[in-house]
XYZ file of C-alpha atoms in Angstrom:
780
model
C 17.273 27.530 6.657
C 15.927 28.607 3.773
C 12.090 28.015 3.790
C 9.704 28.675 0.838
C 7.577 32.343 1.566
C 4.836 30.664 -0.991
C 4.644 27.809 -3.445
C 6.902 27.767 -6.608
C 4.248 28.015 -9.101
C 6.422 29.046 -12.895
C 9.656 27.981 -14.332
C 12.816 30.480 -13.303
C 13.248 31.839 -16.735
C 10.425 31.819 -19.606
C 10.607 29.947 -22.590
C 11.739 32.534 -24.710
C 14.498 33.746 -22.979
C 15.457 29.734 -23.476
C 14.910 30.322 -26.582
C 16.432 33.380 -27.194
C 20.419 32.192 -26.927
C 20.187 29.304 -29.649
C 17.215 31.234 -32.260
C 18.938 34.459 -32.617
C 21.235 35.388 -35.653
C 23.868 32.781 -37.170
C 25.785 35.766 -38.086
C 26.691 35.945 -34.624
C 30.964 35.515 -34.009
C 31.970 31.996 -34.150
C 32.554 31.582 -30.064
C 31.461 33.943 -27.666
C 33.700 33.274 -24.319
C 32.315 35.128 -21.698
C 28.961 33.492 -22.571
C 29.634 30.275 -22.920
C 31.497 30.748 -19.469
C 28.721 32.459 -17.664
C 25.774 30.361 -19.225
C 28.257 27.601 -17.845
C 28.468 29.029 -14.198
C 24.899 29.998 -14.352
C 23.657 27.084 -14.704
C 25.485 25.359 -12.231
C 25.281 28.027 -9.733
C 21.375 27.183 -10.164
C 21.580 23.376 -9.695
C 23.523 23.973 -6.415
C 21.475 26.717 -4.930
C 18.119 24.149 -6.476
C 19.482 21.199 -4.502
C 20.030 23.233 -1.094
C 17.264 24.609 -1.176
C 15.280 20.855 -1.719
C 17.450 19.887 0.817
C 16.894 22.548 3.172
C 13.057 21.761 2.507
C 12.594 18.411 2.891
C 14.111 19.238 6.741
C 11.317 21.625 7.287
C 8.752 18.526 6.081
C 10.126 15.787 7.993
C 11.196 17.199 10.834
C 13.622 15.166 11.816
C 16.033 15.034 14.787
C 19.204 13.251 14.259
C 20.359 11.818 17.990
C 22.667 8.760 19.251
C 20.949 5.473 19.640
C 19.782 4.308 23.879
C 17.928 1.919 23.927
C 14.827 2.486 25.438
C 13.827 1.616 29.114
C 11.964 2.685 32.200
C 13.640 5.231 34.023
C 14.184 7.411 30.691
C 12.955 10.601 30.278
C 9.120 11.125 28.635
C 10.875 12.980 26.022
C 12.310 9.641 24.975
C 9.683 7.548 25.493
C 6.294 9.363 24.870
C 6.496 8.538 21.069
C 3.683 6.713 19.096
C 0.159 8.099 18.354
C -1.380 9.693 21.414
C -5.448 10.340 21.483
C -6.811 13.597 20.393
C -3.189 14.635 18.923
C -2.950 14.835 14.549
C 0.581 13.734 14.678
C 3.469 12.280 16.812
C 6.815 10.792 16.627
C 8.895 7.710 16.185
C 12.253 6.770 16.563
C 13.629 5.274 13.585
C 16.874 3.270 13.816
C 18.968 4.700 11.178
C 22.851 3.176 10.901
C 24.431 3.959 14.107
C 21.893 7.030 15.137
C 17.922 7.161 15.301
C 16.147 9.509 13.382
C 12.610 11.388 15.093
C 9.840 11.946 11.971
C 6.883 13.568 12.745
C 4.150 11.235 11.603
C 0.355 13.128 11.028
C -2.207 10.435 10.444
C -4.556 10.971 8.236
C -8.489 12.459 9.379
C -11.540 10.930 9.792
C -12.791 14.161 7.864
C -10.376 13.641 5.103
C -11.179 9.948 4.804
C -15.106 11.380 3.983
C -14.073 13.298 1.768
C -11.989 11.224 -0.176
C -14.868 8.911 -0.334
C -16.637 10.256 -3.634
C -13.310 9.689 -5.692
C -12.773 6.109 -4.928
C -16.411 4.688 -5.840
C -15.807 0.466 -6.227
C -14.887 -0.669 -9.717
C -17.145 -2.613 -12.157
C -16.866 -5.675 -12.961
C -15.804 -6.697 -16.278
C -14.100 -2.597 -16.800
C -10.931 -2.433 -19.654
C -7.613 -1.959 -17.956
C -5.430 0.250 -20.194
C -5.272 3.957 -21.642
C -8.704 5.193 -21.457
C -11.146 7.442 -19.536
C -11.374 5.111 -16.752
C -7.395 4.733 -16.423
C -7.089 9.152 -16.414
C -10.517 8.713 -14.036
C -8.597 6.297 -11.472
C -5.314 7.849 -11.645
C -6.817 11.612 -10.995
C -8.470 10.259 -7.293
C -4.808 8.659 -6.552
C -3.494 11.680 -7.338
C -5.471 13.811 -5.006
C -4.071 11.083 -1.970
C -0.526 11.743 -3.231
C -0.075 15.534 -4.032
C -2.445 16.854 -1.228
C -2.493 20.500 -1.337
C -0.014 22.888 -3.113
C 2.224 23.587 -0.087
C 3.812 19.692 -0.128
C 7.155 18.025 -0.409
C 5.556 16.497 -3.846
C 4.910 19.575 -5.632
C 8.405 21.333 -4.322
C 10.475 18.218 -5.597
C 8.296 18.252 -8.667
C 9.402 21.595 -9.467
C 12.647 20.887 -9.056
C 12.812 18.039 -10.952
C 10.834 20.196 -13.762
C 13.669 22.915 -13.030
C 16.514 20.137 -14.067
C 14.498 19.192 -17.420
C 14.723 22.389 -18.441
C 17.905 23.281 -17.876
C 19.246 20.034 -19.613
C 17.273 20.962 -22.637
C 19.062 24.089 -22.694
C 22.194 22.199 -22.260
C 21.420 19.606 -24.999
C 20.940 22.681 -27.420
C 24.058 24.577 -26.738
C 25.811 21.040 -26.802
C 23.899 20.708 -30.202
C 25.347 24.216 -31.396
C 28.746 23.381 -30.312
C 29.397 20.338 -32.180
C 28.053 22.023 -35.182
C 30.341 24.185 -35.115
C 33.670 22.404 -33.748
C 33.078 19.899 -36.940
C 32.560 23.685 -38.670
C 36.450 24.453 -37.934
C 37.428 21.262 -38.119
C 36.491 20.888 -41.917
C 38.144 24.065 -42.627
C 41.149 23.423 -40.907
C 41.287 25.829 -38.161
C 42.976 24.709 -34.842
C 42.923 27.699 -32.644
C 39.064 27.912 -32.967
C 38.535 24.010 -33.283
C 41.087 23.515 -29.604
C 38.522 26.936 -28.003
C 35.586 24.187 -28.849
C 37.185 21.334 -27.276
C 38.051 23.721 -24.335
C 34.201 25.227 -24.177
C 32.799 21.455 -24.377
C 34.511 20.445 -21.534
C 33.311 23.769 -19.683
C 29.895 22.741 -20.309
C 30.459 18.849 -19.695
C 30.505 19.799 -15.820
C 26.817 21.091 -15.397
C 25.613 19.097 -17.552
C 26.939 15.803 -15.707
C 25.438 17.286 -12.173
C 22.559 18.165 -14.135
C 21.894 14.815 -15.220
C 22.300 13.006 -11.897
C 20.455 15.016 -9.986
C 17.473 14.253 -12.475
C 17.243 10.671 -11.720
C 18.135 11.576 -7.768
C 14.551 13.537 -7.829
C 13.072 11.462 -9.884
C 13.463 8.675 -6.999
C 13.187 11.105 -4.535
C 9.641 11.703 -5.809
C 9.074 8.007 -6.079
C 9.997 7.679 -2.998
C 7.652 10.577 -1.314
C 4.849 9.164 -3.623
C 5.030 5.495 -2.106
C 5.804 7.301 2.027
C 2.289 9.300 1.465
C 0.442 6.479 0.059
C 1.367 3.801 1.716
C 0.842 5.993 4.918
C -2.498 6.742 3.487
C -3.668 2.875 3.247
C -2.064 2.242 6.754
C -4.370 4.839 8.531
C -7.257 3.319 5.943
C -6.540 0.100 6.889
C -5.435 0.074 10.300
C -7.994 1.726 12.626
C -10.915 1.687 14.628
C -13.542 0.352 11.758
C -11.016 -2.854 11.652
C -10.816 -2.533 7.635
C -7.708 -5.193 7.660
C -9.974 -7.635 9.605
C -12.972 -6.956 6.571
C -11.210 -7.213 3.699
C -9.795 -10.588 4.958
C -12.778 -12.003 6.322
C -16.114 -10.013 5.315
C -14.804 -9.400 1.858
C -13.332 -10.790 -1.251
C -12.515 -8.476 -3.912
C -8.504 -7.750 -2.502
C -7.215 -11.136 -2.150
C -3.570 -10.803 -0.611
C -3.630 -7.230 0.517
C -0.044 -7.649 1.888
C 1.303 -7.669 -2.164
C -1.475 -4.622 -3.397
C 0.235 -2.193 0.323
C 3.879 -3.835 -0.505
C 4.557 -4.248 -4.111
C 1.350 -2.785 -6.026
C 2.432 0.728 -4.714
C 6.049 0.872 -4.876
C 5.680 -0.196 -8.431
C 2.711 2.218 -9.099
C 4.975 4.752 -7.315
C 8.508 3.888 -9.491
C 6.216 3.645 -12.685
C 4.339 7.461 -12.241
C 7.536 8.819 -11.304
C 9.588 8.011 -14.194
C 6.809 8.550 -16.235
C 6.825 12.293 -15.200
C 10.611 12.245 -16.227
C 10.198 10.336 -19.387
C 7.270 12.035 -20.632
C 8.544 15.653 -19.051
C 11.503 15.913 -20.449
C 10.532 14.649 -24.586
C 8.212 16.603 -24.455
C 10.070 20.104 -23.738
C 12.459 18.474 -26.359
C 10.287 18.049 -28.825
C 8.471 22.124 -28.482
C 11.974 24.107 -28.158
C 13.482 21.558 -30.791
C 10.557 21.754 -32.912
C 11.278 25.774 -32.871
C 14.519 25.308 -33.647
C 14.179 23.130 -36.477
C 11.421 25.625 -37.695
C 14.420 28.171 -37.693
C 16.442 26.264 -39.533
C 14.884 24.037 -42.340
C 11.183 25.829 -43.141
C 8.122 25.222 -42.083
C 7.717 22.544 -44.588
C 10.207 20.105 -43.372
C 8.490 20.808 -40.044
C 5.068 20.037 -41.643
C 6.714 16.942 -42.505
C 8.176 15.900 -39.144
C 4.608 16.613 -37.628
C 2.992 14.065 -39.994
C 5.397 11.788 -39.326
C 5.319 12.065 -35.886
C 0.824 11.929 -35.904
C 1.181 8.705 -38.190
C 3.903 6.725 -36.204
C 1.652 7.556 -32.913
C -1.744 6.303 -34.276
C 0.092 3.042 -35.516
C 1.896 1.737 -32.467
C -1.397 2.760 -30.870
C -3.191 0.539 -33.548
C 0.090 -2.063 -32.565
C 0.458 -2.051 -29.273
C -0.589 -5.060 -27.147
C -2.748 -5.092 -23.821
C 0.346 -4.717 -21.320
C -2.020 -2.872 -18.770
C -4.115 -5.998 -18.544
C -1.108 -8.409 -18.558
C 0.644 -6.244 -15.951
C -2.285 -5.908 -13.662
C -2.241 -10.112 -14.465
C 1.296 -10.943 -13.434
C 0.737 -8.409 -10.130
C -2.245 -10.949 -8.957
C 0.315 -14.068 -10.234
C 3.007 -12.196 -8.017
C 0.603 -12.186 -4.964
C -0.679 -15.830 -5.743
C 3.032 -16.637 -5.252
C 3.386 -14.669 -2.010
C 0.549 -15.324 -0.029
C 1.799 -19.079 -0.896
C 4.515 -18.745 0.938
C 2.812 -16.797 3.663
C 0.324 -19.617 4.186
C 3.809 -21.695 4.311
C 5.278 -19.634 7.031
C 2.498 -19.582 8.862
C 0.974 -22.985 9.718
C 5.095 -24.590 9.271
C 4.542 -26.427 12.707
C 1.382 -27.834 11.744
C 2.724 -28.823 7.768
C 5.802 -30.704 9.600
C 3.644 -32.754 11.960
C 1.438 -34.192 8.904
C 4.849 -34.413 6.449
C 3.160 -32.152 4.060
C 5.967 -31.207 2.414
C 5.718 -32.827 -0.687
C 2.280 -31.172 -1.171
C 2.959 -27.827 -0.577
C 6.398 -27.853 -2.698
C 3.815 -29.064 -5.488
C 1.425 -26.195 -4.219
C 4.552 -23.692 -4.846
C 5.517 -25.334 -7.691
C 2.650 -24.565 -9.579
C 2.008 -21.140 -8.156
C 5.338 -20.546 -9.947
C 4.699 -22.295 -12.735
C 2.027 -20.225 -13.459
C 3.979 -16.755 -12.657
C 6.475 -17.544 -15.035
C 4.257 -18.501 -17.831
C 2.649 -15.584 -17.967
C 5.597 -13.845 -17.878
C 7.229 -15.900 -20.357
C 4.107 -15.033 -23.006
C 4.711 -10.954 -22.904
C 8.330 -11.462 -23.220
C 7.470 -13.392 -26.254
C 4.730 -10.970 -27.160
C 7.596 -7.742 -27.097
C 10.049 -9.703 -29.278
C 7.540 -8.672 -32.025
C 6.202 -5.331 -30.708
C 10.139 -4.088 -29.881
C 11.297 -5.234 -33.100
C 8.320 -3.759 -34.821
C 8.584 -0.177 -32.154
C 12.507 0.195 -33.506
C 12.059 -0.012 -36.393
C 9.471 2.434 -36.941
C 11.348 4.561 -34.523
C 14.988 4.434 -34.792
C 15.215 3.624 -38.718
C 11.924 5.097 -39.992
C 12.811 8.090 -38.264
C 15.897 8.928 -38.856
C 15.525 8.348 -42.742
C 12.695 11.218 -42.399
C 14.906 13.239 -40.305
C 17.378 12.850 -42.492
C 15.375 13.747 -45.754
C 14.431 17.160 -43.554
C 18.005 18.489 -43.364
C 18.480 17.897 -47.130
C 15.611 20.689 -48.252
C 17.163 23.096 -47.170
C 20.264 22.404 -49.738
C 17.845 21.122 -52.634
C 14.870 22.797 -52.219
C 16.304 26.412 -50.504
C 13.245 28.429 -51.527
C 10.940 26.076 -48.573
C 14.049 25.719 -46.122
C 14.119 28.230 -43.590
C 16.769 30.165 -42.653
C 19.659 27.683 -44.017
C 18.107 28.091 -48.002
C 18.095 32.183 -47.078
C 21.771 30.971 -46.346
C 22.145 28.545 -49.795
C 20.459 31.918 -52.017
C 22.475 34.486 -50.267
C 25.822 33.231 -52.707
C 29.271 32.869 -51.558
C 31.995 31.063 -52.527
C 31.506 27.363 -52.934
C 34.204 26.692 -49.923
C 32.401 28.997 -47.799
C 28.858 27.112 -49.000
C 30.158 23.510 -48.032
C 31.742 25.225 -44.282
C 27.552 26.603 -43.618
C 25.777 23.245 -44.827
C 28.395 21.285 -43.100
C 27.813 23.178 -39.408
C 23.807 23.845 -40.297
C 24.105 20.114 -41.047
C 25.915 18.669 -38.049
C 23.813 21.320 -35.716
C 20.840 19.986 -37.277
C 21.205 16.295 -37.103
C 21.782 16.802 -33.527
C 18.967 18.880 -32.419
C 17.085 15.842 -35.054
C 18.798 13.257 -33.251
C 17.482 14.102 -29.929
C 14.398 15.197 -31.292
C 13.822 11.638 -32.879
C 15.298 10.045 -29.215
C 12.463 12.275 -27.818
C 9.877 11.621 -29.880
C 10.945 7.958 -29.394
C 11.008 7.758 -25.259
C 7.374 9.467 -26.208
C 6.152 6.666 -27.933
C 8.020 4.068 -26.036
C 6.091 5.584 -22.964
C 2.769 4.219 -24.453
C 3.668 1.187 -23.163
C 5.092 2.214 -20.014
C 1.407 3.963 -19.792
C -0.572 0.867 -20.444
C 1.694 -1.046 -17.359
C 1.456 2.020 -15.513
C -2.805 1.443 -16.016
C -2.296 -2.192 -14.698
C -0.784 -1.021 -11.505
C -3.176 2.437 -11.056
C -6.190 -0.316 -11.553
C -4.982 -2.184 -8.867
C -3.739 0.150 -6.015
C -7.320 2.179 -7.035
C -9.160 -1.093 -6.634
C -7.305 -1.472 -2.762
C -8.057 2.062 -2.408
C -11.892 1.897 -3.297
C -12.394 -1.285 -1.383
C -10.627 -0.282 1.737
C -12.513 2.901 1.779
C -16.062 1.025 1.343
C -15.008 -1.382 4.384
C -14.254 1.602 6.351
C -17.739 3.350 5.811
C -19.100 -0.299 6.678
C -20.098 -0.565 3.151
C -20.109 -4.640 1.646
C -21.051 -6.107 -1.117
C -24.347 -6.966 -1.362
C -25.737 -10.603 -2.590
C -29.041 -10.643 -4.159
C -31.707 -13.231 -2.841
C -31.489 -16.623 -4.847
C -34.852 -17.618 -6.943
C -35.267 -20.678 -4.915
C -34.106 -19.413 -1.824
C -37.475 -19.823 0.725
C -39.373 -17.424 1.031
C -40.208 -17.870 4.739
C -36.423 -17.970 5.559
C -34.738 -15.275 6.343
C -32.140 -13.952 3.723
C -28.817 -12.212 5.513
C -26.772 -10.145 2.615
C -23.521 -7.909 3.516
C -26.195 -4.987 1.525
C -29.100 -5.667 3.889
C -27.450 -4.556 7.721
C -30.338 -3.347 9.585
C -29.346 -4.038 13.025
C -28.711 -1.702 15.922
C -25.692 -0.982 17.981
C -26.041 1.097 21.092
C -22.816 2.102 23.131
C -21.789 3.147 26.255
C -24.568 0.889 28.205
C -23.143 -0.305 31.226
C -23.428 -4.179 30.761
C -24.300 -6.188 27.448
C -28.010 -6.450 25.952
C -29.217 -8.097 23.701
C -33.178 -7.527 21.982
C -33.438 -10.121 18.719
C -29.844 -10.771 17.947
C -29.387 -13.189 15.380
C -26.076 -14.441 15.088
C -24.916 -15.079 11.828
C -21.747 -15.956 9.953
C -21.267 -13.312 6.981
C -19.788 -15.939 4.084
C -18.620 -13.235 1.742
C -19.452 -14.253 -1.764
C -21.711 -17.424 -0.951
C -24.531 -16.793 -3.141
C -27.160 -18.418 -0.059
C -25.950 -15.599 2.032
C -24.960 -15.612 5.596
C -24.779 -18.494 7.596
C -27.638 -18.315 10.325
C -25.742 -19.897 13.619
C -28.368 -19.125 16.347
C -31.694 -17.927 15.567
C -32.498 -15.166 18.115
C -30.696 -13.840 21.428
C -32.845 -12.431 24.424
C -30.080 -12.191 27.068
C -28.841 -9.044 29.232
C -25.675 -9.230 31.439
C -24.803 -6.587 34.015
C -22.315 -5.859 35.873
C -21.104 -8.525 38.199
C -23.608 -11.325 36.522
C -20.727 -13.572 34.985
C -21.970 -15.332 31.883
C -20.941 -18.893 31.252
C -21.423 -19.776 27.697
C -21.211 -23.455 26.354
C -22.087 -26.104 23.574
C -21.547 -27.997 21.018
C -18.293 -27.282 18.698
C -19.755 -24.787 15.365
C -22.674 -24.176 17.095
C -21.598 -20.382 17.032
C -19.711 -19.916 20.398
C -16.866 -17.317 19.602
C -19.367 -15.618 16.575
C -21.062 -14.454 19.687
C -17.531 -12.551 20.916
C -17.139 -11.602 17.542
C -20.739 -9.945 16.996
C -20.190 -8.153 20.523
C -16.189 -6.626 19.234
C -17.888 -5.534 16.285
C -16.190 -7.436 14.043
C -19.003 -9.707 12.809
C -22.002 -6.908 11.378
C -25.131 -6.880 13.140
C -27.445 -7.881 10.454
C -30.943 -7.617 12.606
C -31.972 -7.110 16.124
C -30.030 -4.479 18.803
C -27.109 -4.845 21.105
C -26.197 -2.802 23.587
C -22.863 -2.887 25.390
C -20.113 -0.660 26.618
C -17.532 2.182 24.897
C -14.310 0.429 23.546
C -12.307 0.961 26.986
C -14.558 -1.216 29.182
C -14.280 -3.998 27.405
C -11.502 -6.495 26.646
C -11.189 -9.964 24.524
C -8.621 -12.521 25.189
C -8.907 -15.266 22.648
C -8.459 -18.549 22.946
C -5.106 -18.446 20.261
C -2.676 -15.598 22.133
C -0.764 -13.064 20.374
C 2.577 -11.999 20.636
C 3.660 -8.652 18.817
C 6.924 -7.754 18.319
C 8.904 -6.016 21.041
C 10.378 -5.985 24.522
C 9.124 -8.563 26.675
C 7.070 -5.692 28.799
C 5.096 -4.621 25.840
C 3.979 -8.021 25.849
C 2.446 -7.873 28.972
C 1.214 -4.554 27.949
C 0.011 -4.973 24.277
C -1.901 -3.110 22.768
C -0.150 0.391 24.596
C 3.018 1.002 24.160
C 5.514 2.499 26.663
C 4.896 5.957 25.870
C 0.894 5.071 27.121
C 1.881 3.142 29.921
C 4.422 5.725 31.380
C 1.434 8.635 30.574
C -1.202 6.292 33.002
C 1.313 6.029 35.689
C 1.777 2.268 35.250
C 4.986 0.862 36.327
C 7.522 -2.129 35.931
C 6.514 -3.319 39.849
C 2.777 -3.611 39.084
C 3.754 -5.178 36.142
C 5.791 -7.657 37.983
C 2.463 -8.026 40.602
C 0.399 -8.672 37.573
C 2.757 -11.927 36.683
C 2.721 -13.091 40.309
C -0.504 -13.746 40.023
C -0.599 -15.723 36.982
C 2.490 -17.644 38.499
C 4.998 -16.213 35.801
C 6.866 -14.162 38.393
C 9.861 -15.288 36.856
C 9.595 -14.950 34.066
C 11.590 -11.511 33.670
C 14.616 -12.935 35.809
C 14.515 -15.931 33.202
C 14.252 -14.076 30.003
C 16.865 -11.132 30.693
C 15.114 -8.183 31.971
C 12.047 -6.188 30.695
C 13.982 -4.429 27.798
C 14.558 -8.151 25.842
C 13.081 -8.596 22.432
C 12.822 -12.144 21.171
C 10.532 -14.224 19.214
C 8.057 -14.625 21.993
C 5.460 -17.098 19.725
C 8.820 -19.062 19.765
C 10.504 -18.733 24.033
C 6.366 -18.932 25.565
C 4.971 -22.962 25.734
C 1.528 -22.597 24.936
C 0.345 -22.333 28.805
C 2.810 -19.249 29.346
C 1.108 -17.520 25.904
C -2.595 -17.670 28.033
C -1.252 -16.961 30.806
C 0.455 -13.794 29.332
C -3.088 -13.089 27.558
C -4.635 -13.006 31.370
C -2.199 -10.852 32.436
C -3.059 -8.641 29.879
C -6.510 -7.926 31.155
C -5.237 -7.506 34.385
C -3.342 -4.970 32.997
C -5.633 -2.934 31.454
C -8.495 -3.512 33.580
C -11.541 -3.049 31.984
C -15.025 -3.072 33.294
C -16.089 -6.851 31.328
C -13.730 -8.998 29.501
C -15.097 -11.677 26.844
C -12.865 -14.711 27.455
C -12.991 -17.408 24.660
C -11.420 -20.883 25.621
C -8.496 -19.017 26.591
C -7.414 -21.053 29.760
C -7.389 -24.065 27.824
C -3.619 -25.336 28.121
C -3.200 -23.863 32.128
C -3.486 -25.688 34.800
C -7.332 -25.950 36.569
C -5.549 -24.875 39.454
C -3.962 -21.725 38.339
C -6.855 -21.416 36.159
C -9.330 -21.493 39.348
C -6.623 -19.109 41.173
C -6.855 -15.924 37.448
C -10.804 -16.140 37.696
C -11.021 -15.416 40.931
C -9.043 -12.895 40.903
C -10.928 -11.148 38.189
C -13.883 -11.028 40.110
C -12.181 -9.716 42.932
C -10.917 -6.720 41.132
C -14.272 -6.306 39.933
C -13.950 -7.642 35.968
C -17.299 -9.204 34.974
C -16.627 -12.216 32.694
C -18.364 -13.348 29.785
C -16.549 -16.264 29.065
C -16.890 -19.294 26.476
C -15.544 -22.427 27.375
C -16.380 -26.788 27.653
C -15.181 -26.417 31.432
C -17.315 -27.767 33.684
C -14.456 -26.600 36.730
C -15.219 -22.731 35.440
C -19.558 -23.130 36.236
C -18.854 -22.382 40.258
C -16.701 -18.272 39.103
C -19.829 -17.802 36.925
C -23.528 -16.755 37.897
C -25.420 -17.555 34.792
C -25.539 -19.869 31.754
C -26.065 -19.437 28.296
C -26.316 -22.928 26.820
C -26.181 -22.668 22.661
C -27.920 -25.866 20.980
C -27.338 -27.599 17.018
C -30.853 -26.242 15.576
C -29.688 -22.317 16.430
C -31.289 -22.480 19.654
C -30.029 -21.180 22.795
C -31.057 -21.369 26.677
C -29.693 -18.829 29.119
C -30.358 -20.142 33.182
C -29.295 -18.943 36.988
C -26.019 -21.098 37.936
C -26.845 -22.651 41.196
C -30.427 -22.450 41.017
C -33.494 -24.851 40.544
C -33.997 -23.686 36.941
C -30.806 -24.616 36.088
C -31.213 -28.225 37.782
C -34.473 -28.176 35.348
C -31.948 -27.024 32.816
C -29.671 -29.861 32.678
C -32.353 -32.411 33.592
C -33.763 -31.482 30.292
C -30.511 -32.691 28.878
C -29.734 -35.492 30.200
C -33.435 -36.726 29.187
C -32.484 -35.683 25.537
C -29.348 -38.006 25.845
C -30.947 -40.945 27.299
C -33.334 -40.936 24.569
C -30.141 -40.750 21.951
C -29.413 -43.794 23.332
C -32.392 -45.833 23.527
C -32.280 -45.095 19.682
C -28.267 -46.931 20.042
C -29.771 -50.423 19.097
C -31.433 -49.735 16.008
C -28.477 -47.705 14.960
C -26.408 -50.656 15.553
C -28.794 -53.117 13.425
C -29.163 -50.673 10.681
C -24.696 -50.429 9.911
C -24.703 -54.228 9.828
C -27.273 -54.365 7.667
C -25.304 -51.530 5.339
C -22.109 -53.927 5.558
C -24.019 -57.134 4.907
C -25.117 -55.077 1.769
C -22.116 -53.956 0.839
C -20.659 -57.080 1.523
C -23.249 -58.399 -1.156
C -22.448 -55.925 -4.140
C -18.104 -57.047 -3.607
């Protein structure tokens, strides 16, 4: 295997060595057979060696091991199943299907230290920033480049170096072809058949390395885009899906990025494609401009080059002034694409509910409206580009060509200013000889001039691409900046409104003063208000429960009850740190000692086994010494022991959310609880679709194996499985009591008295309703 012992930091040949063959004395022999063949062979060999090194080097980076596909099973060896993240390990292996084989790819997650170091490069964008090619764009691009090119010894740098080598080779070949073209035309005009045929043979000899070089440039550009996207996507995934729950915060606690899936899937891909193509579209023309200008200075003199240089500056200034705000337009187009995608995602997510309501017509109108907005914007961009492209083509293709021809005429009409070509005119000679030399010089210079014009045109066109890249850069930077803020627990503060009551507590996401202590053997709330964050609401967070003061120790099972909408589930969100703790102090166990079972079960992609052990992988299961027999015993407890046989075994993969009924889904959630066997469990209406008999068996089993339960439910039948009761009222009050004691009976008597007092007012309410109806009839 060939590897680099140190980073490649310079080109294999100095620029002067490239220029030497094309700027030497024009009096050499018409053709040097040995040099032409040697040049073609050298270029082909260099290209082949560069490609070979590239392939071998990438194998070193990706560590891919190709093996035949074999299904994972419980009896597989540890080497086959130990894939996926491992605790306290800085890399892991993924098995990725590839055709009829699998590729084992090593992935290195981004460390917390790297995120902390990068945080300073991604300050949140301020509102009103202009999207375009400006200082903000280059600052944002520089920050993103620190992510996609983390160090010199990286795969991306190798691709860039190889790409640059092939760009230099293509420029060298362009100049060789230009000189060869001039000589072929000269021999054709002179009717020199022997030299003309030799020129044709050399033309085909140059074609082989030239075509290979062009193909490798396109290939390396695509590989560079994929490398950028892979690096950036993995970085975003590590920042998005982690213990800090940045993905949840981005959706529920922050409104700066709408539709994160659009950012991660589409915008990152467009940004990486634009960045990779921009390097090629700017790198090659820039190199061509330097080398061709050097050659043309020799051929047509300094005066001609000054004219060309002035033309470049004038064209760049005119195009900069005339170019529309393509960056802003591209950013807005990406937003509208995200809105259209989000509308379809919402339809897929809520398909059953929409079908029950017969809401297809309304949803169709929503989809049509979002698509129409997108198409109208795209059509407006097309209309803008018509006039701009006409002006751009006229300026670059026709004006530049005319100016180029004028510059080529300088050595003929003004020989004293014409450089080497002018000196040849002044040297004298026969008229026939001069015409041959003029023909050769004109064809060569015209070829160089056209290539130079093309290079300049591509650089001018690249400004439009740069403006569009600025739009994608803005969106990708905004994504990274928001995720870094959420990862660090920073939110957008809400200023206190001037009319907000002074005596009322104002809750802003920028003012979080609560304290969470981990490692406590139990749950302890000390003056903790339960507050709905309400991101973007100018009135701040909504206080659901004024203050909670309760302690739950191991073995003390708590039942939380109360009317709908008073904040019962919000208690679980605060315990799990999904919602911030605005005030007070919460003492809780470590994450491994507490498990949450929501009302709506989540069934992941994977095998039947994966549904029971979620969020563990098969590797985690075997690593912890668990077996399929234990899983079957758990299914016996939740009355699902027939599922493996019914569905075809543990390795069966299906769309499980469509396979299981509502009750089966909830029992799968309880089975996960028994598999993980935590010290504490938060159960949020997770047995509402299960019969009371099976529900009782599951609750009793949880208590028998030592799990302390915190249940959120309305079911009176669950009282006997708990020792403490927390009642949450409509006015943000909460009252705790011990079940089965005099205190509980007093609490119940108090609730009964409250209801009876309300019932006494029923007659007056009925009389008032009758009065209102009478008034309505009179008004009619």
